[in-house]
Short mmCIF file of C-alpha atoms and ligand atoms in Angstrom, two decimals:
data_model
loop_
_atom_site.label_atom_id
_atom_site.label_comp_id
_atom_site.label_asym_id
_atom_site.label_seq_id
_atom_site.Cartn_x
_atom_site.Cartn_y
_atom_site.Cartn_z
CA MET H 1 66.53 -37.13 72.70
CA ASP H 2 66.22 -37.90 76.46
CA PHE H 3 67.35 -35.14 78.55
CA SER H 4 65.89 -36.45 81.95
CA LYS H 5 69.01 -36.77 83.80
CA SER H 6 70.15 -33.12 82.90
CA LYS H 7 66.77 -31.78 83.82
CA THR H 8 66.93 -33.59 87.16
CA LEU H 9 70.47 -32.36 87.81
CA PHE H 10 69.39 -28.54 86.77
CA ARG H 11 66.53 -28.67 89.20
CA LYS H 12 68.88 -29.78 92.01
CA ALA H 13 71.53 -27.36 90.71
CA ASN H 14 69.23 -24.48 91.32
CA GLN H 15 68.70 -25.28 94.70
CA PHE H 16 72.48 -24.92 95.50
CA ILE H 17 73.94 -22.75 92.83
CA PRO H 18 72.65 -19.43 91.55
CA GLY H 19 70.66 -20.02 88.35
CA GLY H 20 72.06 -23.51 88.53
CA VAL H 21 75.19 -22.84 86.83
CA ASN H 22 78.75 -21.55 87.42
CA SER H 23 78.80 -19.20 84.67
CA PRO H 24 75.64 -17.66 83.27
CA VAL H 25 75.71 -18.31 79.43
CA ARG H 26 75.58 -21.99 80.22
CA ALA H 27 72.07 -21.65 81.76
CA PHE H 28 70.64 -21.63 78.24
CA SER H 29 68.31 -18.81 79.16
CA ALA H 30 68.91 -17.03 75.82
CA VAL H 31 67.88 -20.13 73.73
CA GLY H 32 65.26 -21.77 76.06
CA GLY H 33 65.34 -25.45 77.27
CA ASN H 34 67.28 -26.97 79.87
CA PRO H 35 71.19 -26.77 79.97
CA LEU H 36 72.94 -29.99 79.30
CA PHE H 37 75.08 -31.47 81.99
CA ILE H 38 78.11 -33.01 80.36
CA LYS H 39 79.64 -36.29 81.74
CA ARG H 40 82.73 -36.69 79.39
CA ALA H 41 84.27 -35.76 76.08
CA LYS H 42 86.51 -37.14 73.40
CA GLY H 43 87.93 -35.83 70.27
CA ALA H 44 85.11 -33.77 68.54
CA PHE H 45 82.16 -35.24 70.85
CA LEU H 46 80.67 -34.19 73.95
CA TYR H 47 78.42 -36.64 75.98
CA ASP H 48 75.83 -35.68 78.27
CA GLU H 49 74.54 -37.35 81.53
CA ASP H 50 71.78 -39.11 79.63
CA GLY H 51 74.32 -40.55 77.35
CA ASN H 52 73.48 -38.33 74.18
CA GLU H 53 76.36 -37.49 71.78
CA PHE H 54 76.97 -34.04 70.39
CA VAL H 55 79.56 -32.59 67.97
CA ASP H 56 81.20 -29.84 70.15
CA LEU H 57 81.38 -26.58 68.39
CA ILE H 58 82.24 -24.63 71.51
CA ASN H 59 85.26 -26.42 72.65
CA SER H 60 85.29 -24.87 76.04
CA TRP H 61 85.05 -21.51 74.39
CA GLY H 62 88.43 -21.92 72.60
CA PRO H 63 91.03 -24.10 74.45
CA MET H 64 90.23 -27.49 73.15
CA ILE H 65 91.82 -26.59 69.85
CA LEU H 66 93.13 -30.19 69.52
CA GLY H 67 89.70 -31.89 70.60
CA HIS H 68 88.90 -33.18 74.01
CA ALA H 69 91.07 -35.61 76.04
CA HIS H 70 94.12 -35.39 73.70
CA PRO H 71 96.65 -38.04 74.83
CA ILE H 72 99.46 -35.45 74.96
CA VAL H 73 97.66 -33.41 77.46
CA GLU H 74 96.43 -36.29 79.30
CA GLU H 75 99.84 -37.80 79.62
CA ALA H 76 101.36 -34.43 80.70
CA VAL H 77 98.89 -33.95 83.54
CA THR H 78 99.05 -37.43 84.64
CA GLU H 79 102.71 -37.28 85.09
CA ALA H 80 102.53 -33.92 86.85
CA LEU H 81 99.73 -35.13 89.16
CA ALA H 82 101.95 -37.76 90.64
CA THR H 83 104.43 -35.09 91.68
CA SER H 84 101.66 -33.05 93.75
CA ALA H 85 99.05 -30.84 92.46
CA SER H 86 100.42 -27.51 93.87
CA PHE H 87 103.39 -26.18 95.68
CA GLY H 88 102.80 -22.37 96.09
CA ALA H 89 106.58 -22.18 95.16
CA PRO H 90 108.49 -21.56 91.95
CA THR H 91 108.85 -24.45 89.47
CA ALA H 92 110.86 -25.32 86.33
CA ARG H 93 107.62 -25.54 84.25
CA GLU H 94 106.82 -21.91 84.87
CA VAL H 95 110.07 -20.69 83.63
CA GLU H 96 109.52 -22.95 80.48
CA MET H 97 106.21 -21.64 79.98
CA ALA H 98 107.33 -18.06 80.25
CA GLU H 99 109.96 -18.71 77.76
CA LEU H 100 107.70 -20.39 75.31
CA ILE H 101 105.14 -17.54 75.37
CA CYS H 102 107.85 -14.95 74.98
CA SER H 103 109.28 -16.78 72.13
CA ILE H 104 105.86 -17.01 70.28
CA VAL H 105 103.76 -14.05 71.13
CA PRO H 106 105.23 -10.97 69.46
CA SER H 107 104.27 -8.48 72.06
CA VAL H 108 105.43 -10.32 75.15
CA GLU H 109 109.02 -9.93 76.45
CA LYS H 110 108.11 -10.81 80.08
CA VAL H 111 104.97 -12.65 81.46
CA ARG H 112 103.28 -13.18 84.53
CA MET H 113 101.01 -16.37 85.10
CA VAL H 114 97.67 -16.05 86.89
CA ASN H 115 94.56 -18.32 87.17
CA SER H 116 91.98 -16.96 84.52
CA GLY H 117 91.47 -14.48 81.75
CA THR H 118 89.50 -12.26 84.16
CA GLU H 119 92.66 -12.06 86.54
CA ALA H 120 94.90 -11.33 83.58
CA THR H 121 92.87 -8.44 82.36
CA MET H 122 92.29 -6.97 85.87
CA SER H 123 95.93 -7.04 86.42
CA ALA H 124 97.05 -5.62 83.05
CA ILE H 125 94.91 -2.42 83.47
CA ARG H 126 96.37 -2.29 87.14
CA ILE H 127 99.88 -2.30 85.53
CA ALA H 128 98.95 0.08 82.78
CA ARG H 129 97.62 2.59 85.40
CA GLY H 130 100.63 2.11 87.51
CA TYR H 131 102.99 2.54 84.52
CA THR H 132 101.36 5.57 83.20
CA GLY H 133 100.16 7.31 86.33
CA ARG H 134 96.77 7.80 84.66
CA ASP H 135 93.43 6.29 85.85
CA LYS H 136 91.06 6.17 82.89
CA ILE H 137 90.78 3.22 80.38
CA ILE H 138 88.84 2.91 77.07
CA LYS H 139 87.09 -0.33 76.22
CA MET H 140 85.05 -1.18 73.10
CA GLU H 141 81.23 -1.59 73.42
CA GLY H 142 80.31 -5.29 73.40
CA CYS H 143 83.79 -6.49 74.15
CA TYR H 144 84.18 -8.69 77.14
CA HIS H 145 87.19 -8.94 79.42
CA GLY H 146 86.01 -11.11 82.13
CA HIS H 147 84.00 -9.91 85.13
CA GLY H 148 86.32 -7.55 86.74
CA ASP H 149 84.57 -4.30 87.84
CA SER H 150 86.09 -1.96 85.29
CA PHE H 151 85.12 -4.16 82.21
CA LEU H 152 81.32 -4.63 83.22
CA ILE H 153 80.49 -1.52 81.33
CA ALA H 154 78.97 -2.10 77.96
CA ALA H 155 80.18 -5.59 78.34
CA GLY H 156 79.74 -8.49 75.91
CA SER H 157 79.13 -12.36 76.39
CA GLY H 158 76.73 -13.00 79.11
CA ALA H 159 76.22 -9.54 80.34
CA LEU H 160 75.09 -8.84 76.65
CA THR H 161 73.04 -11.89 76.32
CA PHE H 162 71.22 -11.17 79.47
CA GLY H 163 70.65 -7.56 78.62
CA SER H 164 72.87 -6.29 81.64
CA PRO H 165 76.01 -4.85 79.81
CA ASP H 166 76.40 -2.45 82.91
CA SER H 167 76.20 -4.46 86.04
CA PRO H 168 74.92 -3.40 89.31
CA GLY H 169 77.46 -3.63 91.99
CA VAL H 170 80.10 -1.68 90.10
CA THR H 171 80.62 1.54 92.01
CA LYS H 172 80.11 4.92 90.28
CA GLY H 173 83.74 5.59 90.92
CA THR H 174 84.93 2.59 89.18
CA ALA H 175 82.53 3.01 86.22
CA LYS H 176 83.62 6.78 85.48
CA ASP H 177 87.11 5.66 84.72
CA THR H 178 85.93 3.24 82.03
CA LEU H 179 85.20 5.02 78.78
CA THR H 180 83.58 3.15 76.03
CA ALA H 181 83.83 3.41 72.10
CA ALA H 182 82.26 1.55 69.05
CA PHE H 183 84.36 -1.21 68.05
CA ASN H 184 85.93 -0.45 64.57
CA SER H 185 85.41 3.34 65.06
CA LEU H 186 88.94 5.24 65.14
CA PRO H 187 87.06 8.71 65.28
CA ALA H 188 85.20 7.52 68.38
CA ILE H 189 88.58 6.84 70.03
CA GLU H 190 90.21 10.11 68.84
CA LYS H 191 87.23 12.07 70.25
CA ILE H 192 87.53 10.43 73.82
CA ILE H 193 91.23 10.78 73.68
CA GLU H 194 90.73 14.66 72.90
CA GLU H 195 88.18 14.93 75.62
CA ASN H 196 90.40 13.34 78.17
CA LYS H 197 93.88 14.57 77.34
CA ASP H 198 96.78 12.81 79.19
CA GLN H 199 94.05 10.97 81.33
CA ILE H 200 93.90 7.69 79.47
CA ALA H 201 95.96 4.68 80.81
CA ALA H 202 95.11 2.00 78.40
CA ILE H 203 92.92 0.98 75.41
CA ILE H 204 91.86 -2.57 75.82
CA LEU H 205 90.14 -4.73 73.21
CA GLU H 206 89.67 -8.26 71.68
CA PRO H 207 91.60 -7.64 68.39
CA VAL H 208 89.01 -10.17 66.86
CA VAL H 209 85.90 -9.93 69.12
CA GLY H 210 84.41 -13.25 70.05
CA ASN H 211 82.06 -11.92 72.91
CA MET H 212 79.40 -10.15 70.91
CA GLY H 213 79.48 -12.93 68.28
CA CYS H 214 82.61 -13.10 66.04
CA VAL H 215 83.31 -9.42 64.88
CA ILE H 216 86.17 -8.72 62.57
CA PRO H 217 88.30 -5.53 62.71
CA GLN H 218 88.13 -3.41 59.56
CA PRO H 219 91.20 -2.97 57.51
CA GLY H 220 93.39 -0.29 59.22
CA TYR H 221 91.53 -0.32 62.55
CA LEU H 222 94.18 -2.09 64.60
CA GLN H 223 96.96 -0.29 62.85
CA GLY H 224 95.03 3.13 63.59
CA LEU H 225 94.72 2.21 67.37
CA ARG H 226 98.54 1.50 67.43
CA LYS H 227 99.39 4.94 66.02
CA LEU H 228 97.05 6.67 68.43
CA CYS H 229 98.46 4.92 71.39
CA ASP H 230 102.00 5.70 70.38
CA LYS H 231 101.01 9.38 69.88
CA HIS H 232 99.44 9.73 73.14
CA ARG H 233 101.43 7.40 75.21
CA ILE H 234 98.70 4.97 75.93
CA VAL H 235 99.22 1.34 76.63
CA LEU H 236 97.70 -0.75 73.98
CA ILE H 237 96.28 -4.00 75.42
CA PHE H 238 95.08 -6.88 73.19
CA ASP H 239 92.86 -9.40 74.89
CA GLU H 240 93.88 -12.50 73.32
CA VAL H 241 92.26 -14.85 75.73
CA MET H 242 90.11 -16.35 72.97
CA THR H 243 92.21 -15.59 70.04
CA GLY H 244 95.78 -16.20 71.38
CA PHE H 245 97.33 -19.39 70.02
CA ARG H 246 94.18 -19.92 68.00
CA LEU H 247 93.93 -17.46 65.16
CA ALA H 248 97.53 -18.14 64.39
CA LEU H 249 100.31 -19.35 66.77
CA GLY H 250 101.21 -15.81 67.63
CA GLY H 251 97.41 -14.96 67.98
CA ALA H 252 95.71 -12.16 66.28
CA GLN H 253 98.66 -9.70 66.66
CA GLU H 254 100.52 -11.98 64.36
CA LEU H 255 97.85 -12.54 62.00
CA TYR H 256 97.32 -8.66 61.59
CA ASP H 257 100.81 -7.93 62.26
CA VAL H 258 100.10 -5.29 64.86
CA ILE H 259 102.19 -5.36 68.11
CA PRO H 260 100.28 -4.30 71.33
CA ASP H 261 102.10 -3.05 74.41
CA MET H 262 100.54 -5.68 76.59
CA THR H 263 98.55 -9.06 75.93
CA THR H 264 96.15 -11.04 78.04
CA LEU H 265 95.91 -14.75 77.41
CA GLY H 266 93.84 -17.42 79.06
CA LYS H 267 92.17 -20.73 78.41
CA ILE H 268 94.41 -22.38 75.88
CA ILE H 269 97.67 -21.73 77.61
CA GLY H 270 96.28 -24.23 80.31
CA GLY H 271 95.26 -26.90 77.71
CA GLY H 272 91.90 -26.87 79.41
CA LEU H 273 92.94 -26.24 82.99
CA PRO H 274 92.17 -22.84 84.65
CA VAL H 275 94.99 -20.48 83.49
CA GLY H 276 95.48 -16.76 82.47
CA ALA H 277 98.60 -14.82 81.68
CA TYR H 278 99.41 -11.10 81.00
CA GLY H 279 102.66 -10.02 79.36
CA GLY H 280 104.10 -7.26 77.42
CA LYS H 281 107.18 -5.03 77.13
CA LYS H 282 109.91 -5.58 79.66
CA GLU H 283 109.66 -1.81 80.46
CA ILE H 284 105.96 -2.13 81.37
CA MET H 285 106.27 -5.63 83.08
CA ASP H 286 108.98 -4.41 85.33
CA PHE H 287 106.29 -2.30 87.13
CA VAL H 288 104.89 -5.61 88.43
CA SER H 289 105.89 -6.60 92.25
CA PRO H 290 108.30 -7.76 93.31
CA VAL H 291 110.44 -5.80 90.92
CA GLY H 292 108.20 -2.95 90.50
CA PRO H 293 105.60 -1.25 92.67
CA VAL H 294 102.38 -2.71 91.27
CA TYR H 295 100.98 -5.52 93.37
CA GLN H 296 99.64 -8.72 92.07
CA ALA H 297 99.80 -12.19 93.26
CA GLY H 298 98.29 -15.72 93.44
CA THR H 299 98.82 -19.12 95.41
CA LEU H 300 97.56 -21.00 92.43
CA SER H 301 99.37 -18.93 89.82
CA GLY H 302 101.67 -21.08 87.61
CA ASN H 303 99.89 -24.18 89.08
CA PRO H 304 102.06 -27.35 88.21
CA LEU H 305 99.03 -29.18 86.46
CA ALA H 306 98.04 -26.11 84.65
CA MET H 307 101.52 -25.64 83.29
CA ALA H 308 102.01 -29.25 82.40
CA ALA H 309 98.82 -29.15 80.34
CA GLY H 310 99.37 -25.94 78.75
CA LEU H 311 103.20 -26.69 77.73
CA SER H 312 102.17 -30.02 76.15
CA MET H 313 99.44 -28.26 74.20
CA LEU H 314 101.55 -25.00 73.10
CA ARG H 315 104.67 -27.26 72.09
CA TYR H 316 102.43 -29.45 70.16
CA LEU H 317 100.90 -26.51 68.38
CA ARG H 318 104.52 -25.12 67.50
CA GLN H 319 105.61 -28.49 66.29
CA ASN H 320 102.58 -29.04 64.00
CA PRO H 321 101.80 -25.71 62.28
CA SER H 322 99.48 -27.67 59.90
CA VAL H 323 96.97 -27.59 62.64
CA TYR H 324 96.01 -24.18 61.83
CA ASP H 325 95.51 -24.88 58.17
CA GLU H 326 93.44 -27.95 59.12
CA ILE H 327 91.00 -25.98 61.49
CA ASN H 328 90.84 -23.00 59.20
CA SER H 329 89.90 -25.06 56.21
CA SER H 330 87.45 -27.06 58.30
CA THR H 331 85.81 -23.91 59.47
CA SER H 332 85.63 -22.45 55.89
CA SER H 333 83.92 -25.64 54.92
CA LEU H 334 81.40 -25.21 57.56
CA VAL H 335 80.68 -21.57 56.80
CA ASP H 336 80.59 -22.15 53.10
CA GLY H 337 78.11 -24.87 53.42
CA ILE H 338 75.88 -22.87 56.06
CA GLN H 339 76.12 -19.75 53.63
CA GLN H 340 74.83 -21.89 50.67
CA GLN H 341 71.86 -23.16 52.92
CA LEU H 342 71.04 -19.55 53.93
CA HIS H 343 70.83 -18.32 50.30
CA GLN H 344 68.82 -21.25 49.49
CA ALA H 345 66.43 -20.65 52.31
CA GLY H 346 66.16 -17.11 51.27
CA LEU H 347 67.21 -15.93 54.81
CA ASN H 348 68.93 -12.60 55.90
CA PHE H 349 72.29 -13.22 57.62
CA THR H 350 75.77 -12.22 58.17
CA LEU H 351 78.27 -14.89 58.62
CA ASN H 352 81.72 -13.61 60.24
CA GLN H 353 84.86 -15.85 60.10
CA VAL H 354 88.13 -15.38 61.14
CA GLY H 355 90.32 -18.62 60.88
CA SER H 356 88.53 -21.24 63.21
CA MET H 357 86.21 -18.86 64.76
CA PHE H 358 82.88 -17.76 63.40
CA THR H 359 79.29 -16.60 64.12
CA LEU H 360 76.03 -16.81 62.10
CA PHE H 361 74.06 -13.68 62.83
CA PHE H 362 70.37 -13.45 61.56
CA THR H 363 70.51 -9.92 60.36
CA ASP H 364 70.46 -8.16 57.00
CA LYS H 365 73.15 -5.78 58.39
CA GLU H 366 76.88 -6.17 58.28
CA VAL H 367 78.05 -6.87 61.76
CA VAL H 368 80.97 -4.50 62.57
CA ASP H 369 80.02 -3.45 66.27
CA TYR H 370 77.68 -3.67 69.27
CA VAL H 371 74.91 -1.71 67.62
CA THR H 372 74.88 -3.84 64.61
CA ALA H 373 75.31 -7.10 66.40
CA LYS H 374 72.19 -6.21 68.35
CA THR H 375 70.23 -6.10 65.01
CA ALA H 376 70.34 -9.82 64.86
CA ASP H 377 67.35 -11.79 65.47
CA ALA H 378 68.01 -13.76 68.73
CA LYS H 379 64.64 -15.48 68.42
CA ARG H 380 65.64 -16.99 65.14
CA PHE H 381 68.99 -17.97 66.56
CA ALA H 382 67.39 -19.70 69.48
CA ALA H 383 65.27 -21.78 67.10
CA TYR H 384 68.45 -22.68 65.10
CA PHE H 385 70.24 -23.53 68.23
CA GLN H 386 67.39 -25.85 69.44
CA THR H 387 67.07 -27.92 66.24
CA MET H 388 70.79 -28.20 66.09
CA LEU H 389 71.02 -29.56 69.58
CA HIS H 390 68.32 -32.06 68.92
CA GLU H 391 70.24 -33.14 66.06
CA GLY H 392 73.46 -33.64 68.06
CA ILE H 393 75.21 -30.39 67.48
CA TYR H 394 76.34 -28.37 70.52
CA LEU H 395 76.55 -24.71 69.63
CA PRO H 396 77.16 -21.71 71.78
CA PRO H 397 73.85 -21.07 73.70
CA SER H 398 73.81 -17.45 72.70
CA GLN H 399 73.65 -15.21 69.68
CA TYR H 400 76.39 -13.08 71.00
CA GLU H 401 79.22 -15.73 71.27
CA ALA H 402 81.51 -17.46 68.75
CA ILE H 403 81.78 -20.96 67.48
CA PHE H 404 85.28 -22.62 67.97
CA VAL H 405 86.23 -25.32 65.70
CA SER H 406 88.81 -28.09 66.93
CA ALA H 407 91.32 -30.18 64.88
CA ALA H 408 89.35 -33.20 65.92
CA ILE H 409 86.72 -32.54 63.25
CA ASN H 410 86.76 -34.21 59.98
CA ASP H 411 84.72 -34.29 56.53
CA GLN H 412 82.26 -36.64 57.85
CA ILE H 413 81.67 -34.61 60.95
CA ILE H 414 81.36 -31.47 58.79
CA ASP H 415 78.58 -33.46 56.69
CA ARG H 416 76.85 -34.30 59.89
CA VAL H 417 76.78 -30.72 61.07
CA LEU H 418 75.73 -29.38 57.60
CA THR H 419 72.97 -31.89 57.47
CA ALA H 420 71.54 -30.64 60.83
CA SER H 421 72.04 -27.04 59.99
CA LYS H 422 69.82 -27.53 56.74
CA LYS H 423 67.12 -28.90 58.83
CA ALA H 424 67.66 -26.30 61.65
CA LEU H 425 67.22 -23.34 58.99
CA LYS H 426 63.79 -24.74 58.18
CA SER H 427 62.76 -24.31 61.82
CA VAL H 428 63.83 -20.39 61.90
N1 HOZ X 1 82.25 -15.75 78.79
C1 HOZ X 1 82.60 -17.06 78.33
C2 HOZ X 1 82.51 -17.05 76.78
N2 HOZ X 1 82.52 -15.71 76.23
C3 HOZ X 1 81.60 -17.95 78.60
C4 HOZ X 1 82.10 -18.76 79.85
C5 HOZ X 1 81.37 -20.09 80.30
O1 HOZ X 1 80.12 -19.98 80.52
O2 HOZ X 1 81.77 -21.17 80.60
#
């Protein structure tokens, strides 16, 4: 494969953009080689600047659940664009979006739109602090909630990939208010609550983790958190930026039937355009300005193009619930096929799958938290990644990210991925 145009672009990008990329994981540092510069995408496929075709198994880290450039989203954005890209004033679409989210996501009675998942999580903890009058939050090691200061403590995603889960630049004052516990451990949470009586405002987590690879909540874990939060008047926040509208229409909270007090959303509710949202119980959301005292604002919040794209996608998902059966079944075919190949190759592995998200960890340990995720052999993953890439399959460029499958994938494409995987496993 010829990557010369991407190589030239990366050299130039490095002169003007830190690391040549606008989000660290994209730099391919964890897997080696040169990041690809993408020119266009359609359905299940990405095309780079050199004209190479790839089966996309990232799907913009989740939101392209219907595949790329889906006609319903394109039409909605084109129509909205003709009426101006931004007003900085309320619109009917925002009301429709809010009503739609409240009718679908079980925990959300009121919702505020923002511009990214990072904004959503930063805002959610501010509201939780204002509501409870407490300062501390608990996050899980290896969970990633965007790049807000309070979350860059034991963070996942790029922070974990690059070995800097605690970022310089976060003040000691901020860091001391973020307490961390192992994912899937209720005793760890109980201990922290005991040691910080009446000081914890919120517990925030990805109910199904995507940012240390896909990590599954063990039976009773989410329910146990719910009980502890009720008992100690702590706001339970599910970060469903990746899982919302993906693992089920109502997200992981619907799938596991555990209703948090607040939910953060992103990506998918913009149909691929930059969007985030936070919502929850009316009683908590009424702490947000201008009705309540906690301030949060944004000129581009509820942007008309993003609302149009998101509304078209969410309405489609609601009208076509079979999408979920289809993507889950495609994902299971991929996972089953890769699992067989791993057995045949005699390799140690853990394959974690929930619905249309999965991660292959090269480890003999069950991956249930940050410590076990770190046992995965990242070098082996890098070798697998590179062969897959050269065979035309675009995987997340890090062991600590999840694969997201779209509805545009079909049996023929699944066979293509499995053929590439068989070859890639020989190279690890
Ligand atoms: N943090 C994102 C996924 N976990 C990656 C964002 C990006 O590089 O686009």
